[in-house]
XYZ file of C-alpha atoms in Angstrom:
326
model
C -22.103 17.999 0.365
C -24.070 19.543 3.059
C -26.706 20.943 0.661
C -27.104 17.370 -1.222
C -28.518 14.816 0.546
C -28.148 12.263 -1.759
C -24.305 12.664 -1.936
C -24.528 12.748 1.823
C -26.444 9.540 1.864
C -23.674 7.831 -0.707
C -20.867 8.920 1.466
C -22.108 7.563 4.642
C -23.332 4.207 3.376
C -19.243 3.614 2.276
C -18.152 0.958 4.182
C -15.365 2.888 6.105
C -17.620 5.890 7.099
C -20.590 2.904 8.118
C -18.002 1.172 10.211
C -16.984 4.448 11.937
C -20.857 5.574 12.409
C -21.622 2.054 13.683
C -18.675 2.183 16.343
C -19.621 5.812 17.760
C -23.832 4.694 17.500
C -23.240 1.467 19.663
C -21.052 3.607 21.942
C -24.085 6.133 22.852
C -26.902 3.959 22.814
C -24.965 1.022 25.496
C -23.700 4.424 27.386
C -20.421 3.342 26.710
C -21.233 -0.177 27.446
C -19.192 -1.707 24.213
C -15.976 -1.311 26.247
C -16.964 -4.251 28.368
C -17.060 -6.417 25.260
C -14.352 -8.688 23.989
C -12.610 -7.284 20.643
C -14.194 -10.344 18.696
C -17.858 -9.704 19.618
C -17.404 -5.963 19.579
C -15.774 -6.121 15.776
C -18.764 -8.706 14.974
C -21.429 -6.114 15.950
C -20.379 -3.302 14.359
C -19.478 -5.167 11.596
C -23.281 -6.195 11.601
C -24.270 -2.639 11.924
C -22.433 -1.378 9.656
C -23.837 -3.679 7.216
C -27.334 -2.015 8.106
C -25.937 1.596 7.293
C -24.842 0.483 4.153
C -28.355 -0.757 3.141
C -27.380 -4.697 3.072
C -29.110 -5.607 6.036
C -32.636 -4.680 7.622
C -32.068 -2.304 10.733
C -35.119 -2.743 12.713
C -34.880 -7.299 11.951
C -31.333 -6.748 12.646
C -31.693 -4.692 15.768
C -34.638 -7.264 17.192
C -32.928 -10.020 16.562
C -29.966 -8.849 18.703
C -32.531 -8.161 21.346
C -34.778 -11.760 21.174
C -32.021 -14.134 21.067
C -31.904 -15.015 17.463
C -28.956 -14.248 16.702
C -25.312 -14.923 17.118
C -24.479 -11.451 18.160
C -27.160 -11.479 20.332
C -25.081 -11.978 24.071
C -22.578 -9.728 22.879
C -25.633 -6.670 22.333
C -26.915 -7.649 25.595
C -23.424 -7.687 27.826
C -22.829 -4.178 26.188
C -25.950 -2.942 27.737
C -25.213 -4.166 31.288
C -26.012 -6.400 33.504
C -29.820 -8.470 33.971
C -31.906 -5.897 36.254
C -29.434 -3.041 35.921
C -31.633 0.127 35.917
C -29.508 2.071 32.913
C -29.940 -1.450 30.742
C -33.662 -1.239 31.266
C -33.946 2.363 30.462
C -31.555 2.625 27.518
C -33.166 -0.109 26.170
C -36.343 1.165 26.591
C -35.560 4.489 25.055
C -33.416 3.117 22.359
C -36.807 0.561 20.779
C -39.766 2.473 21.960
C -38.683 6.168 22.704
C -40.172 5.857 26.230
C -38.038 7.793 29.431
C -38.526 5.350 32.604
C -36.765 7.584 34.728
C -38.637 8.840 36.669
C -41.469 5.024 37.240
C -38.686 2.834 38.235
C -39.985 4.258 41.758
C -43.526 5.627 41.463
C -46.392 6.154 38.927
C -45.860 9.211 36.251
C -46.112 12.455 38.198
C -45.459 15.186 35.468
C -45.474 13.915 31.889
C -47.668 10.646 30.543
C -49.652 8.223 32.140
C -46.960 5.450 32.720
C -47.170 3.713 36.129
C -44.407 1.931 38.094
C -45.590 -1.069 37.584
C -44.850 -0.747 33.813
C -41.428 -0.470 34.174
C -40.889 -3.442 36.375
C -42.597 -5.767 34.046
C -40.597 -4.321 31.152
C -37.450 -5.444 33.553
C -38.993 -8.529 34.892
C -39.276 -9.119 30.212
C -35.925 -8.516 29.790
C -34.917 -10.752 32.910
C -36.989 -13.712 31.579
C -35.746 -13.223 28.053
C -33.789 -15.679 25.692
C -30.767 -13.181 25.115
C -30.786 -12.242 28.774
C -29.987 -16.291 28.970
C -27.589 -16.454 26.866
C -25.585 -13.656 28.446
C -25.647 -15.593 31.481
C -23.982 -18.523 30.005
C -21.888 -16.241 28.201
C -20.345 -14.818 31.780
C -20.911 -17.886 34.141
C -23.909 -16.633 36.104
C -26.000 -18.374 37.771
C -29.593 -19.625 36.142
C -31.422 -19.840 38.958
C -31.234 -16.092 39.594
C -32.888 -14.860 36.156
C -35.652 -17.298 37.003
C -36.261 -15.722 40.489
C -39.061 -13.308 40.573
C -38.342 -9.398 40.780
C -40.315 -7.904 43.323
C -40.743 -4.361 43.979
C -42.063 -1.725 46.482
C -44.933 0.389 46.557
C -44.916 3.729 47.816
C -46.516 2.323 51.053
C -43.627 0.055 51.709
C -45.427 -2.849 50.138
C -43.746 -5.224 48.121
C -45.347 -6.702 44.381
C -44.011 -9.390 42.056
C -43.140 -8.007 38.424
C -45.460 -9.312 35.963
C -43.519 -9.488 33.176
C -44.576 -7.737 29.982
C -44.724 -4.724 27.826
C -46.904 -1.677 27.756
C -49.421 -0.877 25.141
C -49.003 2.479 25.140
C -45.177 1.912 24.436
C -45.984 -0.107 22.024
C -48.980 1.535 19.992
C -50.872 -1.486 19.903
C -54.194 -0.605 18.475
C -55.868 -3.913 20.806
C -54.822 -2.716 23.894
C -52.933 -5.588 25.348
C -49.683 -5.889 26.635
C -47.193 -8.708 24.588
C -45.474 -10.774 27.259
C -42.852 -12.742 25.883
C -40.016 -10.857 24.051
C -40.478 -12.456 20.981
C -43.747 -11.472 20.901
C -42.314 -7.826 21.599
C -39.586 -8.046 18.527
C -42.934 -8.946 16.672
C -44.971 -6.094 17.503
C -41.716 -3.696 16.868
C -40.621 -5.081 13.370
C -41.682 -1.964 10.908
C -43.113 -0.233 14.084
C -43.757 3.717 14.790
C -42.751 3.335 18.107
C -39.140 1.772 17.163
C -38.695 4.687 14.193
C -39.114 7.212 16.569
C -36.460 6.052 19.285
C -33.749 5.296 16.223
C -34.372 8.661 15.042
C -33.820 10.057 18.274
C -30.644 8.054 18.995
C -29.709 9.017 15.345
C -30.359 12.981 16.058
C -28.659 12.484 19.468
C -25.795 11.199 18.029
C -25.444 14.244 15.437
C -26.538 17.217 18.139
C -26.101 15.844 21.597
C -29.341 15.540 22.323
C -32.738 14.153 21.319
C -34.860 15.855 19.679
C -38.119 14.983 22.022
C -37.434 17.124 25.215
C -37.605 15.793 28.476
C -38.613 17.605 31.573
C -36.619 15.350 34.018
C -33.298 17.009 32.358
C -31.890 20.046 33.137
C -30.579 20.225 29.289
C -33.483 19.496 27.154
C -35.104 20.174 23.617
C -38.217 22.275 24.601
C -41.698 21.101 23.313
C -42.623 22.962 20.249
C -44.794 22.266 17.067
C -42.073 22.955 14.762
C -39.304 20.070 16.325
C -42.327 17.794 16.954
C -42.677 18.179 12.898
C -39.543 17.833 12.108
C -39.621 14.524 14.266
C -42.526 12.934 12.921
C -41.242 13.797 9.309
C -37.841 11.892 9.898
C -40.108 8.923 11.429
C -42.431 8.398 8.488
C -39.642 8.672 6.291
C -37.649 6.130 7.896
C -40.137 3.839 7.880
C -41.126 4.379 4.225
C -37.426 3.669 3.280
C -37.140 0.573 5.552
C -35.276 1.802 7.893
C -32.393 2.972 5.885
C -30.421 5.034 8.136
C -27.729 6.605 5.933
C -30.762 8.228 4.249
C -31.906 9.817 7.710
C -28.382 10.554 8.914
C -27.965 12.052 5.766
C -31.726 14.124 6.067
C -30.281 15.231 9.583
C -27.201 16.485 8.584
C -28.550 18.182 5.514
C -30.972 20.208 8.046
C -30.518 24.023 8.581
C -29.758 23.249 11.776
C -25.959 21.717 11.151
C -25.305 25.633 9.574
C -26.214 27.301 12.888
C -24.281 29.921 14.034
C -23.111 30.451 17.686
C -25.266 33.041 19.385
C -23.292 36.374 20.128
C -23.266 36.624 23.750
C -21.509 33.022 23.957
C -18.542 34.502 21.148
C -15.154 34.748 22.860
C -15.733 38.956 22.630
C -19.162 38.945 23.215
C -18.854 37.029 26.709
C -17.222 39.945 28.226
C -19.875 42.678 27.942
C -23.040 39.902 27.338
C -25.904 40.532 30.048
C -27.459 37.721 32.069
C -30.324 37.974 29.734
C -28.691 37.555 26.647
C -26.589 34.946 27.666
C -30.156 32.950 28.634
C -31.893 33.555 25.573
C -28.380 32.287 23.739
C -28.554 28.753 26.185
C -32.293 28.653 25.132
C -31.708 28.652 21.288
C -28.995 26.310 21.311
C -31.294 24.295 23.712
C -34.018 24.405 20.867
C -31.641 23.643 18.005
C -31.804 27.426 16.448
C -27.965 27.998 17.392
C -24.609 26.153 18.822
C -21.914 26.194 21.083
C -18.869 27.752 20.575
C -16.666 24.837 19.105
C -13.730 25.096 22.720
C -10.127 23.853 22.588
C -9.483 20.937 24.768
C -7.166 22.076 27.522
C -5.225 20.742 29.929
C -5.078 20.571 33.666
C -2.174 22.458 33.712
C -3.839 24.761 31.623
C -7.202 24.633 33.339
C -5.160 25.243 36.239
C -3.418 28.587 35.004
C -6.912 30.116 34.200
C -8.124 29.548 37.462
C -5.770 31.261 39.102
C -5.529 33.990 36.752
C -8.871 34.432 37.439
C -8.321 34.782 40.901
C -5.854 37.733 40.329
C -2.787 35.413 41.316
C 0.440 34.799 39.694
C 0.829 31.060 41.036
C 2.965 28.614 38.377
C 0.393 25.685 37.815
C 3.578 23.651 38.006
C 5.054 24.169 41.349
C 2.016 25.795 43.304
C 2.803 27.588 46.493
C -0.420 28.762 48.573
């Protein structure tokens, strides 16, 4: 099945393998955040998303309208991805619609990579705060209304403190008139059918399959390097997502078909090739699987009474993990 993509594609888009996907997706891009969400809501949206594998619904409508308010699973989306002003809501977010890291603004203007400044990422918070959805999660939990109206303010690297105008990058967005959208309907707008939106699903999707996007990023210590050939590979996956409508069994199925699912685990990461592997080797092994040319050696899950024996084996003891005596 690996070697037909088509097949591939039909198996996924089956209802239970769509409801499965949709269930493990939701989990990565919230970080987890779907356990905070009543069983109703949290069978609702995966039902809805599920739907979208399976080709019966638009992703990238069904995806904004979760994130502008018009919709019924709306609250639900935005309680999975945190709290108003939480930093890892902002960033996941941000990450999951436009592909953008705002690690490293939150506190100062882009040192390394881009040309993002801090004030971009508080008016992509101070957005989100002032938002429809963001309303109707408060009224969902209780919370108080007066708070999502207050201001955010922020401080400058001089101790200075600025109010958040809220809006959206430009640059995030791809824009061609230059002007940032401040409302968030008028941000669902400018996503619907968008570049910028294709590239963060397909690096959700790819992170979902291998563990990690397929754009690098230098603020992690695990990262997929910059080089022509996975740039390629991303910008073919984008074009063809958007070309199909966002169908996303068709680019699962794409991703999985890739040469990179039959990789083979380097030989200096093998259970016999550990022993005698040099430093070197074992770095140029970590490198490949960093760059998607090889894998990890699939590990049993042990225990902690087992993790326990191996450490002190390793030692050169002969303690009994289950009555330790020091």
């Amino acid at each position: 099945m690996l070697l037909d993509p088509e097949s591939m594609q039909a198996y996924l888009a089956g209802t239970p393998s769509a409801k499965q996907l949709a269930i493990a997706w939701l989990r990565q891009m919230t970080n987890g955040g779907i356990g905070r969400l009543q069983e109703d809501d949290l069978v609702s949206l995966v039902n809805e998303l599920a739907n979208c594998i399976e080709g019966k619904r638009s992703l990238d409508r069904t995806l904004l309208s979760w994130i502008e308010g018009q919709n019924p699973r709306s609250a639900a989306f935005h309680q999975a991805f945190g709290s108003v002003g939480r930093v890892s809501t902002v960033n996941h977010l941000a990450k999951l619609t436009m592909n953008v890291d705002l690690r490293c603004i939150r506190c100062h203007d882009s040192k390394i990579e881009g040309t993002d400044r801090q004030s971009d990422y508080w008016g992509f918070a101070a957005l989100l705060k002032s938002g429809s959805a963001t309303h109707a999660v408060a009224e969902t939990s209780g919370s108080n209304q007066s708070d999502l109206s207050t201001p955010i303010f922020y401080e400058l690297l001089d101790g200075r403190q600025r109010i958040a105008d809220p809006s959206v990058s430009s640059r995030w967005l791809g824009t061609a008139d230059g002007q940032p959208v401040r409302s968030v309907k008028e941000w669902a707008d400018a996503l619907s059918g968008s570049r910028s939106l294709a590239n963060g699903v397909v690096n959700s999707l790819w992170e979902l399959v291998y563990g990690m996007p397929l754009e690098g990023r230098v603020v992690d210590p695990v990262t997929a390097p910059h080089d022509a050939i996975l740039d390629g590979i991303q910008d073919r996956l984008v074009s063809d997502l958007m070309e199909s409508d966002f169908n996303i069994a068709r680019s699962l199925a794409l991703m999985i078909g890739t040469p990179v699912a039959r990789r083979a685990v380097p030989e200096a990461l093998n259970d016999d090739g550990q022993v005698v592997a040099s430093s070197r080797s074992r770095a140029e092994a970590i490198h490949a699987i960093n760059a998607f040319a090889a894998s990890l050696p699939i590990k049993k899950r042990l225990s902690v009474k087992q993790r326990v024996d191996q450490v002190t084996r390793a030692m050169g003891t002969t303690l009994n993990s289950g009555n330790p005596s020091f």
